[in-house]
mmCIF file of C-alpha atoms in Angstrom:
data_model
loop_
_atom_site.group_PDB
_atom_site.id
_atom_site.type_symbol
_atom_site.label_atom_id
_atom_site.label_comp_id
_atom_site.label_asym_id
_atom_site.label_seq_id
_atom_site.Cartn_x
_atom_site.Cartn_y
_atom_site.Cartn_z
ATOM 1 C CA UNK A 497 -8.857 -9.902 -3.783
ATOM 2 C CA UNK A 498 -5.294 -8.940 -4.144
ATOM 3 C CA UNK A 499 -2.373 -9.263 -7.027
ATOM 4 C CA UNK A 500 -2.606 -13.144 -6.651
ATOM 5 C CA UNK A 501 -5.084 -13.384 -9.134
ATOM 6 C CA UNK A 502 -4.463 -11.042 -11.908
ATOM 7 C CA UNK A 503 -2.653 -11.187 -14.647
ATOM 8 C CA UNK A 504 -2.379 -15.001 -14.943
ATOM 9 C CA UNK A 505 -4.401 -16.160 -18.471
ATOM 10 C CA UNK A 506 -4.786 -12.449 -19.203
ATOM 11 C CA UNK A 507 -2.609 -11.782 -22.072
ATOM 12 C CA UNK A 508 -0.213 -13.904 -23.902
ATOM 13 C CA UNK A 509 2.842 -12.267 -22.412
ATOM 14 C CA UNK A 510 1.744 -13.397 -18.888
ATOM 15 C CA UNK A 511 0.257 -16.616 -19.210
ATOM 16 C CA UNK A 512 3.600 -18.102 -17.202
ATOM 17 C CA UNK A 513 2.819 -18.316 -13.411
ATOM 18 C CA UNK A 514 6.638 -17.592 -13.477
ATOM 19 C CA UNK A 515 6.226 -14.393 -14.585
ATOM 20 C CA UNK A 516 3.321 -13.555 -12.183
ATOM 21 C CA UNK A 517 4.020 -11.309 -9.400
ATOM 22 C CA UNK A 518 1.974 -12.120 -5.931
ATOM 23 C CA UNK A 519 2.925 -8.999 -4.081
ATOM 24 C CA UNK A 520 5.083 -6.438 -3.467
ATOM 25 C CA UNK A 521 6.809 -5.126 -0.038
ATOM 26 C CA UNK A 522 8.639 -2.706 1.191
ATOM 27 C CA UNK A 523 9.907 -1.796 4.390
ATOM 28 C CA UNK A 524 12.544 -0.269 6.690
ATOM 29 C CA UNK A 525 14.550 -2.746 8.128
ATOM 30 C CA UNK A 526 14.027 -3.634 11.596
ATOM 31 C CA UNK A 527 16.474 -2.027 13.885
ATOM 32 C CA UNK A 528 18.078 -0.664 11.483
ATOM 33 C CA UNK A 529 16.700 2.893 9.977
ATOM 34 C CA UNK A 530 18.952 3.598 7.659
ATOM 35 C CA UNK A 531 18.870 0.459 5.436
ATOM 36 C CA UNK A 532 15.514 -0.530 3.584
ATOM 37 C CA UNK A 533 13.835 -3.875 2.671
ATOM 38 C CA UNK A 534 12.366 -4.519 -1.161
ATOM 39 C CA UNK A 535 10.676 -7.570 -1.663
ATOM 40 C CA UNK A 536 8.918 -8.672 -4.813
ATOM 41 C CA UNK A 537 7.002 -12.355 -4.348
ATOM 42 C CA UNK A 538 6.525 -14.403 -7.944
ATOM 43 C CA UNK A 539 4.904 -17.725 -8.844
ATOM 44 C CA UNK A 540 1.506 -18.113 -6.315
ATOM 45 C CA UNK A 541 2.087 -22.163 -7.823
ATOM 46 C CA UNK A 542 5.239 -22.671 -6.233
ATOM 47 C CA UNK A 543 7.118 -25.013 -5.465
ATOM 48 C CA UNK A 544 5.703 -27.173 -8.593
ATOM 49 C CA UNK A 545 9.039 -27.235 -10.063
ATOM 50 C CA UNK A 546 12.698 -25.729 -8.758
ATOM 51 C CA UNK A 547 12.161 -24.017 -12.148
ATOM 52 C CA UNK A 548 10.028 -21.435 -10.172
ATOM 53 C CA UNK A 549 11.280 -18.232 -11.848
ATOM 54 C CA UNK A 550 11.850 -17.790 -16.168
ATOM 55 C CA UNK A 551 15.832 -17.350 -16.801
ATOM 56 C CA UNK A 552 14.873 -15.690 -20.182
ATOM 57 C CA UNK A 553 12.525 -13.032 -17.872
ATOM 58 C CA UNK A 554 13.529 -9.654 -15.986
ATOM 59 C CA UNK A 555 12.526 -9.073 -13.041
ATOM 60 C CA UNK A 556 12.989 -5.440 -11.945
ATOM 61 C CA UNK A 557 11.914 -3.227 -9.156
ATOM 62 C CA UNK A 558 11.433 0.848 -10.129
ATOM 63 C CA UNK A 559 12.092 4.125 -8.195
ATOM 64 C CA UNK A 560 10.212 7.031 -8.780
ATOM 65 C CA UNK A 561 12.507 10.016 -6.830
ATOM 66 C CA UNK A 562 10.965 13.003 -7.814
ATOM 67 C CA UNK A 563 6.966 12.125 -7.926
ATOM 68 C CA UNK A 564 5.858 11.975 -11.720
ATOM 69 C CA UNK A 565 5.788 8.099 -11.652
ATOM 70 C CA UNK A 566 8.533 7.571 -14.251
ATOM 71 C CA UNK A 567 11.515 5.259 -12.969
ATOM 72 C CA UNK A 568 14.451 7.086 -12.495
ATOM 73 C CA UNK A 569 16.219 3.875 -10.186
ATOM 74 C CA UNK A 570 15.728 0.227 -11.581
ATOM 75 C CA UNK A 571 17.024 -2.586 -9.891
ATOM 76 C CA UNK A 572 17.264 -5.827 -12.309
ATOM 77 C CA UNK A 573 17.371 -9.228 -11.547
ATOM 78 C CA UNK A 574 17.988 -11.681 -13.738
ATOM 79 C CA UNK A 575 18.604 -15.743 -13.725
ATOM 80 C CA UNK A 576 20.312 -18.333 -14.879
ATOM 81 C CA UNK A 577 18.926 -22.426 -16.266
ATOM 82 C CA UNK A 578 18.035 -24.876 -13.475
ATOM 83 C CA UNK A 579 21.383 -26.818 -14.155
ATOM 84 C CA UNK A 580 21.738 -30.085 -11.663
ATOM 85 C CA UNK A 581 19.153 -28.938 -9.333
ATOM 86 C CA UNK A 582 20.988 -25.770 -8.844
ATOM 87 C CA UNK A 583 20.360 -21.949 -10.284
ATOM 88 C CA UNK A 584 21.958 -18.388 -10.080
ATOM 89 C CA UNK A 585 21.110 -14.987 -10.342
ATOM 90 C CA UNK A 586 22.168 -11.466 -11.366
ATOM 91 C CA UNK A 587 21.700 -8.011 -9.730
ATOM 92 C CA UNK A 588 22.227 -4.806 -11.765
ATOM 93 C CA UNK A 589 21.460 -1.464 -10.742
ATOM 94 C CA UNK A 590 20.565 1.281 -13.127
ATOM 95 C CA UNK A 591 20.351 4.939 -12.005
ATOM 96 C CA UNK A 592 19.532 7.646 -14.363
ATOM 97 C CA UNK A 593 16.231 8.127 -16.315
ATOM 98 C CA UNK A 594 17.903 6.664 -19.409
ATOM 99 C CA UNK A 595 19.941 4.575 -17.721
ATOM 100 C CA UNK A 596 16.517 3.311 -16.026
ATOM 101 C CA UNK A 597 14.797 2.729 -19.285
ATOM 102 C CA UNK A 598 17.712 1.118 -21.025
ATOM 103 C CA UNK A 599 17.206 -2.988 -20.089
ATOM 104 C CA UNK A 600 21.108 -3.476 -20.867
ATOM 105 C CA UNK A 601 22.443 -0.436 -18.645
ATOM 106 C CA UNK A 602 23.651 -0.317 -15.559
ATOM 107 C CA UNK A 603 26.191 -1.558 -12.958
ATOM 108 C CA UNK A 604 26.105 -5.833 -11.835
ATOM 109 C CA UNK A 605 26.203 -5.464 -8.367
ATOM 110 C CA UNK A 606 26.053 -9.017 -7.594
ATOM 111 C CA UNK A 607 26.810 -11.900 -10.161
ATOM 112 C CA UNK A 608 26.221 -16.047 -9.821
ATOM 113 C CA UNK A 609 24.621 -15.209 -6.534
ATOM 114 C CA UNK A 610 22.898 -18.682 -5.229
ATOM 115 C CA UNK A 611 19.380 -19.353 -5.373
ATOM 116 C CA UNK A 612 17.353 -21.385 -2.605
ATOM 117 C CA UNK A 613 15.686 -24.433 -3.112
ATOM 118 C CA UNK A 614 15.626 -25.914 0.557
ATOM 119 C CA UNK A 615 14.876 -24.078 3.617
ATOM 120 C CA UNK A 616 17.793 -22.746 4.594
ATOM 121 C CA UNK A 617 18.242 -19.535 2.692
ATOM 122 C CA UNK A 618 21.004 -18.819 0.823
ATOM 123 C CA UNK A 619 22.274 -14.951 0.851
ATOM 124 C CA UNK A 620 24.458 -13.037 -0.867
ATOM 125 C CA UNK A 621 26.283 -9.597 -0.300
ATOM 126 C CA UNK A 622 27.897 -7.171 -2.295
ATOM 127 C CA UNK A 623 29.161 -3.874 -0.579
ATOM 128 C CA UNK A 624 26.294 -2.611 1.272
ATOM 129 C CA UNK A 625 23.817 -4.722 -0.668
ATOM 130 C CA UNK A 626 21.966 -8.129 0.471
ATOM 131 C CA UNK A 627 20.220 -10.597 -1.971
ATOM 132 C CA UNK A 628 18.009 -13.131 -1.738
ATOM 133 C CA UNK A 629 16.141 -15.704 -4.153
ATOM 134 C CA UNK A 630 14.418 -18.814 -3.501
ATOM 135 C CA UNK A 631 11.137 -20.556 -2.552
ATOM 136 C CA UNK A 632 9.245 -19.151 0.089
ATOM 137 C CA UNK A 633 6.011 -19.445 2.228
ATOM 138 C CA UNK A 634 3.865 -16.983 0.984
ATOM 139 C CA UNK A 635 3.098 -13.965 3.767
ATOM 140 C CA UNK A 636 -0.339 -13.029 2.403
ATOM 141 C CA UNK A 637 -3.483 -13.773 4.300
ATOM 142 C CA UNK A 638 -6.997 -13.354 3.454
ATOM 143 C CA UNK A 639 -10.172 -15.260 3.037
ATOM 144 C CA UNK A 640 -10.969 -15.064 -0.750
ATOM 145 C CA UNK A 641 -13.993 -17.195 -0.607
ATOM 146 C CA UNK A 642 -15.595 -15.273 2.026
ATOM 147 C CA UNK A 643 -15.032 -12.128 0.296
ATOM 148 C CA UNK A 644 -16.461 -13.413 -2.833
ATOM 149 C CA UNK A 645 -19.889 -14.713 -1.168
ATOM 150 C CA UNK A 646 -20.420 -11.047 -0.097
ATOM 151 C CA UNK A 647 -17.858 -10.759 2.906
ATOM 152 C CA UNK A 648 -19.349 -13.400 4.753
ATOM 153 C CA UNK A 649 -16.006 -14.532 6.117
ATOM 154 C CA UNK A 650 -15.140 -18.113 6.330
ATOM 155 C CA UNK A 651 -12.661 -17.489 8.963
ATOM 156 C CA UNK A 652 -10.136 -19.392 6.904
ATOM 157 C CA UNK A 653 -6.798 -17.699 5.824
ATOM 158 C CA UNK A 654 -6.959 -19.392 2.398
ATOM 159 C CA UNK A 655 -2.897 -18.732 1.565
ATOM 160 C CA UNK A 656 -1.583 -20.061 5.266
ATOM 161 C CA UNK A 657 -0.123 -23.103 3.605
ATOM 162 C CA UNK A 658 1.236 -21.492 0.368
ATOM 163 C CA UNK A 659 4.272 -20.726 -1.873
ATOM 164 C CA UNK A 660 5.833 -18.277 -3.568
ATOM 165 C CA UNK A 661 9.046 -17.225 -5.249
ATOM 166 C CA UNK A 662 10.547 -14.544 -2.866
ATOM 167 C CA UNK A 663 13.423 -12.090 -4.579
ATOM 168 C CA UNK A 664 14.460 -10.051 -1.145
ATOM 169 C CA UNK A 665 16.963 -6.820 -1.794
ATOM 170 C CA UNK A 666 18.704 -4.804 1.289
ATOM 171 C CA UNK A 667 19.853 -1.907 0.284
ATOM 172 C CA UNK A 668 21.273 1.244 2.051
ATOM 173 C CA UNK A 669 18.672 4.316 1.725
ATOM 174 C CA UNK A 670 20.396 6.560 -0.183
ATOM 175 C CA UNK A 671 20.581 3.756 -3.293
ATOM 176 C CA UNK A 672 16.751 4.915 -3.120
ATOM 177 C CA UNK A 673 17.636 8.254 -3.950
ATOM 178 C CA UNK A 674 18.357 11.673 -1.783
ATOM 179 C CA UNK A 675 14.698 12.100 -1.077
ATOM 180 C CA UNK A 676 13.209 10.077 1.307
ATOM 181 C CA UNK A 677 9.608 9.815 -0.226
ATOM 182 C CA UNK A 678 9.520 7.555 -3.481
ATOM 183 C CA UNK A 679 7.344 5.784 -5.044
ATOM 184 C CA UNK A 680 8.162 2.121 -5.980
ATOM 185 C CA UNK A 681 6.553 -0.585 -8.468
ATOM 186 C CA UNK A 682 7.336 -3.839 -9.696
ATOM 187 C CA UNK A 683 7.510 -5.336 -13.114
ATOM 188 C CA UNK A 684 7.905 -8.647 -15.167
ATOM 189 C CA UNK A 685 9.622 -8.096 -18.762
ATOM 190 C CA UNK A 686 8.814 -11.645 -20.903
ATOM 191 C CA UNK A 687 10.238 -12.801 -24.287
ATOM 192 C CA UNK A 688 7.708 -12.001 -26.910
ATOM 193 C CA UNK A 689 8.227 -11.997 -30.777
ATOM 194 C CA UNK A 690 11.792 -11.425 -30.245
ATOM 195 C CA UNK A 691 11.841 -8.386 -27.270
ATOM 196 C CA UNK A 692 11.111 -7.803 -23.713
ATOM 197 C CA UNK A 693 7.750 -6.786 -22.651
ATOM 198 C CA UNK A 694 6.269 -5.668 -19.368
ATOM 199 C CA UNK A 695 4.050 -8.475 -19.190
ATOM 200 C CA UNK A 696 2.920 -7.962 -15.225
ATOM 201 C CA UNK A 697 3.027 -5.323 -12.770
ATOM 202 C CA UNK A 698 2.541 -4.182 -8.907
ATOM 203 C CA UNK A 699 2.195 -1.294 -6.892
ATOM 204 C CA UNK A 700 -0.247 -0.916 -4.042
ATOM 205 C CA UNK A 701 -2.074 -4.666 -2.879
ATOM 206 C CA UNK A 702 -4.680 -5.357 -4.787
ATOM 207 C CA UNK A 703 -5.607 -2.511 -7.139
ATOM 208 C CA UNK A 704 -5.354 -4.970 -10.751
ATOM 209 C CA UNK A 705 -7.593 -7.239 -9.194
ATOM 210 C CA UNK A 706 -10.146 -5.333 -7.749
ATOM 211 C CA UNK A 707 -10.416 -1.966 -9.790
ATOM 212 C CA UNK A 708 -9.729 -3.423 -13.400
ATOM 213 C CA UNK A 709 -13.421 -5.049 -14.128
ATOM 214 C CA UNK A 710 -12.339 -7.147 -17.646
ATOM 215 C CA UNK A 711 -9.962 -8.574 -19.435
ATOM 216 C CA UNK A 712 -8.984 -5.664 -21.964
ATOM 217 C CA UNK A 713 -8.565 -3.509 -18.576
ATOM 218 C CA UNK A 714 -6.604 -5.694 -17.084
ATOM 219 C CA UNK A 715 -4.334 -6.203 -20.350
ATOM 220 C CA UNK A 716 -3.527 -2.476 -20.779
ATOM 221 C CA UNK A 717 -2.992 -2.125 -17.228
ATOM 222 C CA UNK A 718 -0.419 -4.966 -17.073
ATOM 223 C CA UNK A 719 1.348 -3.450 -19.814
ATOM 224 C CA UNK A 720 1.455 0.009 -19.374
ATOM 225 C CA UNK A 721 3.661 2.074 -16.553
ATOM 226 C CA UNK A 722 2.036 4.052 -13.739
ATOM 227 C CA UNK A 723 2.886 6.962 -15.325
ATOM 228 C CA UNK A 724 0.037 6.458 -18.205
ATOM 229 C CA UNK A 725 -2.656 5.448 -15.179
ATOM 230 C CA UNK A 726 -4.605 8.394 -14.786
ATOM 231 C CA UNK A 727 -5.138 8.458 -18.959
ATOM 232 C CA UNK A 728 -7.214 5.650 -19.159
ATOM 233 C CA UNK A 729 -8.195 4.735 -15.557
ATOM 234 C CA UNK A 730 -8.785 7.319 -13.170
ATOM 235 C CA UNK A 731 -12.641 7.571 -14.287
ATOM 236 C CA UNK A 732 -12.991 3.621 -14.420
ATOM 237 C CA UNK A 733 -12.068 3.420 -10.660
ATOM 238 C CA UNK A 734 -14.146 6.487 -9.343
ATOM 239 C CA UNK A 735 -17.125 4.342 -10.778
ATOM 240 C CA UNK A 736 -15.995 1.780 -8.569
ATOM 241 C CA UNK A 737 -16.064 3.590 -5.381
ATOM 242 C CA UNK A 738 -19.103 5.274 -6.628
ATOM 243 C CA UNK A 739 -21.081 2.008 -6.986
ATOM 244 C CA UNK A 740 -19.823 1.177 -3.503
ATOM 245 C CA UNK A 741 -22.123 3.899 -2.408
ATOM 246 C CA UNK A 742 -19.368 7.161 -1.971
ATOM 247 C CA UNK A 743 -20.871 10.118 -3.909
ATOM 248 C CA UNK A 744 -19.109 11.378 -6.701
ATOM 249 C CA UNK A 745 -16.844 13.943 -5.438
ATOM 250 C CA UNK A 746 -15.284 11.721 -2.611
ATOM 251 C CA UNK A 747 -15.329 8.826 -5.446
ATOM 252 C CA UNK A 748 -13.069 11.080 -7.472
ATOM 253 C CA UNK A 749 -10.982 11.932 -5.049
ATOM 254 C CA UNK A 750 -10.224 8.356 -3.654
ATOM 255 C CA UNK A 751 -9.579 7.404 -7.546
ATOM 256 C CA UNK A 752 -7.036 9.994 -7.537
ATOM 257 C CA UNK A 753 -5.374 9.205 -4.389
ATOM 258 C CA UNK A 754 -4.653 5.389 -6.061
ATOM 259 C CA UNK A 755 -3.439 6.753 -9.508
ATOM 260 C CA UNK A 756 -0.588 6.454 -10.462
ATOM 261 C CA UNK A 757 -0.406 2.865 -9.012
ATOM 262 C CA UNK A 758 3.024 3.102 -6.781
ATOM 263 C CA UNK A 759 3.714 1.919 -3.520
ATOM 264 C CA UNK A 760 4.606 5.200 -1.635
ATOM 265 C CA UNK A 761 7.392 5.047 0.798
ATOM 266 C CA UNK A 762 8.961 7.619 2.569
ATOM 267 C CA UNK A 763 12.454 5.608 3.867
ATOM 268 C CA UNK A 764 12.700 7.908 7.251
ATOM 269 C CA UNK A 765 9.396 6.061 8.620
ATOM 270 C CA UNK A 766 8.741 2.656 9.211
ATOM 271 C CA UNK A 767 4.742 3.207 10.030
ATOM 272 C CA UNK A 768 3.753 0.773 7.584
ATOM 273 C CA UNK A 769 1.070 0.868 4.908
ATOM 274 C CA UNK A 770 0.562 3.331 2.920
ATOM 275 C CA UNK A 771 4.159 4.019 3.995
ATOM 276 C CA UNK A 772 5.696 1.101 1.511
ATOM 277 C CA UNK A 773 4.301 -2.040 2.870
ATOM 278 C CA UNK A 774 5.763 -4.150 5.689
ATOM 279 C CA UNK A 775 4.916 -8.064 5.705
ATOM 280 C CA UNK A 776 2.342 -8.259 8.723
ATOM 281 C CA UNK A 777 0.325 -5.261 7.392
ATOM 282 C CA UNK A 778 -3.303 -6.019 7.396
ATOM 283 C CA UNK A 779 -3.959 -5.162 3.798
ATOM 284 C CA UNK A 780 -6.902 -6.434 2.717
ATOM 285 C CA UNK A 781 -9.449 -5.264 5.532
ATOM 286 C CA UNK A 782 -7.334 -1.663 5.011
ATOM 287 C CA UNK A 783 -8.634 -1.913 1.371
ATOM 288 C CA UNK A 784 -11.764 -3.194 1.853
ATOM 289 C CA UNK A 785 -12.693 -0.577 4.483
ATOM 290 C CA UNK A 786 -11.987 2.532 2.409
ATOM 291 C CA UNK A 787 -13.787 0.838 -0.756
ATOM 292 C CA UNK A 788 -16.887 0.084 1.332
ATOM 293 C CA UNK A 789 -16.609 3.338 4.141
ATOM 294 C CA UNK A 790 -16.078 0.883 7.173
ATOM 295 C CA UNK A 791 -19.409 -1.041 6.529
ATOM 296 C CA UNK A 792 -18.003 -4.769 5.980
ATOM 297 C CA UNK A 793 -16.740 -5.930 9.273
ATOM 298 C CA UNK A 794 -13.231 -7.239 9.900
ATOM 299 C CA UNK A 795 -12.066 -10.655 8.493
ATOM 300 C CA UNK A 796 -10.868 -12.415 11.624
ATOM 301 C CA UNK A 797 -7.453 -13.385 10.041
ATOM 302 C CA UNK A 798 -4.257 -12.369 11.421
ATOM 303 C CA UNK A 799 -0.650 -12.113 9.768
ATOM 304 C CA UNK A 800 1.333 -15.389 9.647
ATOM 305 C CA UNK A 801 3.808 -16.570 12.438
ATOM 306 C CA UNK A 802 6.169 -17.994 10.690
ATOM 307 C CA UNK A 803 8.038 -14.529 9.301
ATOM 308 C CA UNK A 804 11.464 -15.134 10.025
ATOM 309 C CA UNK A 805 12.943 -11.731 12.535
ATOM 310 C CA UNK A 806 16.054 -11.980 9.912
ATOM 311 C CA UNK A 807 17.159 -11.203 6.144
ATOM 312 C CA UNK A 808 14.834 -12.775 4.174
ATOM 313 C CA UNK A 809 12.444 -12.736 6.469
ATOM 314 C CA UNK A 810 10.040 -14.621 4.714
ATOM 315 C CA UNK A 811 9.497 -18.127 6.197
ATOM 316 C CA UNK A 812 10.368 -21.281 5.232
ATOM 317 C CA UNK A 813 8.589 -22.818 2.271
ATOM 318 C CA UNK A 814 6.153 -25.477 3.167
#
């Protein structure tokens, strides 16, 4: 169904729930067009622990400014032990292809910021930057068990009571570069034999999930960047569309249209999907009616009330 479930048990860099990313937003902030919203969501087993997020992990969201799907902007987060129920993180920004692709370059733009266990969400600011970490309630809906018995929809929003790790950035547009359109992605670097590997990634909802039909798929995709998708891919998910009945041309075509796997975003607009990705956007029953040409009727399920209308903006955690 969508990037809750993949990943997870896949490879041994990922088997960490704390590494896993749920979903990834992005938005122009309400009211305010000049300023933009990035939100990556971690952990779909939160709150078992407040150790929700790995401190030896980087968590970074990519920029793509000039449309060949390599990173040329890479915002890093890092964090710090639980220590006495309390934990910290780090912001550093990296512009510059090689800056980009170097984990240890880069300016800290915000340092020992606070992370949020309770409800009450703790924020920091830097300049013209905002930050946010903590447990959150998880802004996803959709009926998984419906979709899986052949769309017959239950009716029930299966994530309305979950949890996830929310990292929330607001940043000014221009730290997105001098072109408005972008394309932005999502990764997870993990320890493994003694370096950092991209052990989990996210782009558009869903595509890992629902595209990638085993396990060695889904390994190479969750360790590979978007700009390597259309090697290996692009003719595994025209089959897809083509066994949902499109003929071959239009198959191709839609394959190509989801390769390489970023989440457009043109900062000037706030339309919404497949403009970046705000947090009410109906998703799933977007995806489900290009894959099957509008012949699976809507879901029934709506987007959750309890979106806050300020910075994070996620809800509370349940």
């Amino acid at each position: 169904m969508a990037h809750h479930v993949s990943g997870l048990g896949i490879s041994p860099t990922s088997l960490d729930p704390r590494s896993h990313i749920t979903d990834l937003y992005v938005f122009q902030k309400p009211d305010d067009a000049s300023r933009t919203i990035l939100v990556i969501n971690v952990n779909p087993t939160s709150p078992i622990t407040d150790d929700a997020v790995d401190h030896e992990s980087v968590y970074e969201l990519g920029v793509d400014t000039d449309a060949d799907a390599v990173t040329d902007i890479a915002f890093r987060i890092r964090f710090s032990p639980v220590q006495g129920h309390e934990q910290t993180a780090s912001l550093q920004l990296a512009t510059g292809r090689e800056a980009a692709a170097d984990l240890d370059a880069g300016d800290t733009v915000l340092l020992d910021a606070p992370v949020t266990f309770g409800s009450e969400p703790r924020i920091a600011a830097a300049g013209e930057f905002r930050f946010f970490a903590g447990l959150r309630s998880d802004p996803f809906f959709a009926d998984p068990v419906g979709a899986e018995n052949k769309f017959q929809w239950t009716g029930e929003d299966f994530f309305a009571d979950k949890n996830v790790f929310g990292i929330v950035l607001e940043v000014p547009n221009r730290a997105l570069g001098p072109n408005p359109r972008v394309g932005v992605w999502a990764r997870v670097l993990v320890p493994h034999d003694g370096r950092l590997v991209q052990g989990d990634r996210a782009g558009r909802p869903g595509i890992d999930a629902n595209f990638n039909q085993d396990d060695d798929d889904k390994r190479v995709w969750n360790q590979q960047e978007p700009s390597h998708d259309r090697e290996g891919f692009l003719a595994k998910f025209a089959h897809v569309f083509e066994h949902a009945g499109h003929p071959e041309d239009r198959a191709n075509a839609l394959a190509e249209s989801l390769l390489p796997d970023l989440l457009t975003y043109d900062y000037a607009s706030a339309e919404g999907f497949p403009n970046g990705r705000n947090l009410t956007d109906d998703v799933i029953n977007m995806g489900i009616a290009q894959l099957s040409n509008g012949a699976v009727p809507h879901d029934g399920l709506r987007p959750h009330t309890d979106l806050r209308t300020d910075f994070p903006y996620l809800g509370n955690p349940h």
